[in-house]
Amino acid sequence: MAVQSQYGPKERAEYDTRERVVSTQKARSGIELHRMRYVLGFGIAGVVIAFILAWYFLIRT
């Protein structure tokens, strides 16, 4: 069931404090995660090694 607002678009715009356009500097001000590619690579390599070891010890013997 949809609830109707008592305010129209014009009134809502007065209370909407979100920025419509963000400056380039503000958009790029997040944390740089350039090391994440190494974390991802080591994680994938670890999973592959774990599966190989599980296959070797559980299925092969």
C-alpha atoms as a printed R data frame, in Angstrom:
   type eleno elety resid chain resno      x       y      z
1  ATOM     1    CA   MET     A     1  0.000   0.000  0.000
2  ATOM     2    CA   ALA     A     2  1.575   3.240 -1.138
3  ATOM     3    CA   VAL     A     3  1.528   6.208  1.206
4  ATOM     4    CA   GLN     A     4  0.807   9.567 -0.332
5  ATOM     5    CA   SER     A     5  2.982  12.425  0.834
6  ATOM     6    CA   GLN     A     6  1.363  15.617  1.978
7  ATOM     7    CA   TYR     A     7  4.094  17.596  0.254
8  ATOM     8    CA   GLY     A     8  4.439  18.143 -3.469
9  ATOM     9    CA   PRO     A     9  7.675  18.053 -5.472
10 ATOM    10    CA   LYS     A    10  8.311  21.730 -4.870
11 ATOM    11    CA   GLU     A    11  8.075  21.415 -1.094
12 ATOM    12    CA   ARG     A    12 10.168  18.245 -1.057
13 ATOM    13    CA   ALA     A    13 12.922  19.999 -3.011
14 ATOM    14    CA   GLU     A    14 13.307  22.524 -0.191
15 ATOM    15    CA   TYR     A    15 14.057  19.765  2.328
16 ATOM    16    CA   ASP     A    16 16.198  17.638  0.042
17 ATOM    17    CA   THR     A    17 19.767  18.371  1.113
18 ATOM    18    CA   ARG     A    18 21.484  15.826 -1.137
19 ATOM    19    CA   GLU     A    19 23.946  17.198 -3.628
20 ATOM    20    CA   ARG     A    20 22.925  16.677 -7.231
21 ATOM    21    CA   VAL     A    21 26.416  17.077 -8.707
22 ATOM    22    CA   VAL     A    22 29.558  16.097 -6.841
23 ATOM    23    CA   SER     A    23 32.844  17.795 -7.624
24 ATOM    24    CA   THR     A    24 35.692  15.711 -9.039
25 ATOM    25    CA   GLN     A    25 37.834  16.211 -5.958
26 ATOM    26    CA   LYS     A    26 35.015  15.168 -3.637
27 ATOM    27    CA   ALA     A    27 34.173  12.122 -5.767
28 ATOM    28    CA   ARG     A    28 37.777  10.920 -5.669
29 ATOM    29    CA   SER     A    29 38.272  11.501 -1.944
30 ATOM    30    CA   GLY     A    30 37.679   7.862 -0.999
31 ATOM    31    CA   ILE     A    31 40.249   5.392  0.237
32 ATOM    32    CA   GLU     A    32 42.658   4.130 -2.400
33 ATOM    33    CA   LEU     A    33 42.563   0.342 -2.461
34 ATOM    34    CA   HIS     A    34 45.463  -0.296 -4.813
35 ATOM    35    CA   ARG     A    35 46.630  -3.208 -2.641
36 ATOM    36    CA   MET     A    36 43.319  -5.024 -3.015
37 ATOM    37    CA   ARG     A    37 44.502  -6.741 -6.197
38 ATOM    38    CA   TYR     A    38 47.168  -8.526 -4.168
39 ATOM    39    CA   VAL     A    39 44.649  -9.553 -1.504
40 ATOM    40    CA   LEU     A    40 42.370 -10.918 -4.209
41 ATOM    41    CA   GLY     A    41 45.239 -12.746 -5.918
42 ATOM    42    CA   PHE     A    42 46.496 -14.369 -2.708
43 ATOM    43    CA   GLY     A    43 42.958 -15.308 -1.737
44 ATOM    44    CA   ILE     A    44 42.240 -17.012 -5.043
45 ATOM    45    CA   ALA     A    45 45.614 -18.762 -4.969
46 ATOM    46    CA   GLY     A    46 44.907 -19.977 -1.431
47 ATOM    47    CA   VAL     A    47 41.530 -21.403 -2.450
48 ATOM    48    CA   VAL     A    48 43.054 -23.193 -5.440
49 ATOM    49    CA   ILE     A    49 45.788 -24.684 -3.260
50 ATOM    50    CA   ALA     A    50 43.217 -25.732 -0.645
51 ATOM    51    CA   PHE     A    51 41.134 -27.530 -3.285
52 ATOM    52    CA   ILE     A    52 44.197 -29.280 -4.696
53 ATOM    53    CA   LEU     A    53 45.231 -30.455 -1.221
54 ATOM    54    CA   ALA     A    54 41.675 -31.584 -0.422
55 ATOM    55    CA   TRP     A    55 41.529 -33.538 -3.670
56 ATOM    56    CA   TYR     A    56 44.908 -35.108 -3.041
57 ATOM    57    CA   PHE     A    57 44.243 -36.212  0.542
58 ATOM    58    CA   LEU     A    58 40.526 -37.051  0.373
59 ATOM    59    CA   ILE     A    59 39.852 -38.403 -3.080
60 ATOM    60    CA   ARG     A    60 43.171 -39.770 -4.277
61 ATOM    61    CA   THR     A    61 43.920 -41.971 -1.262
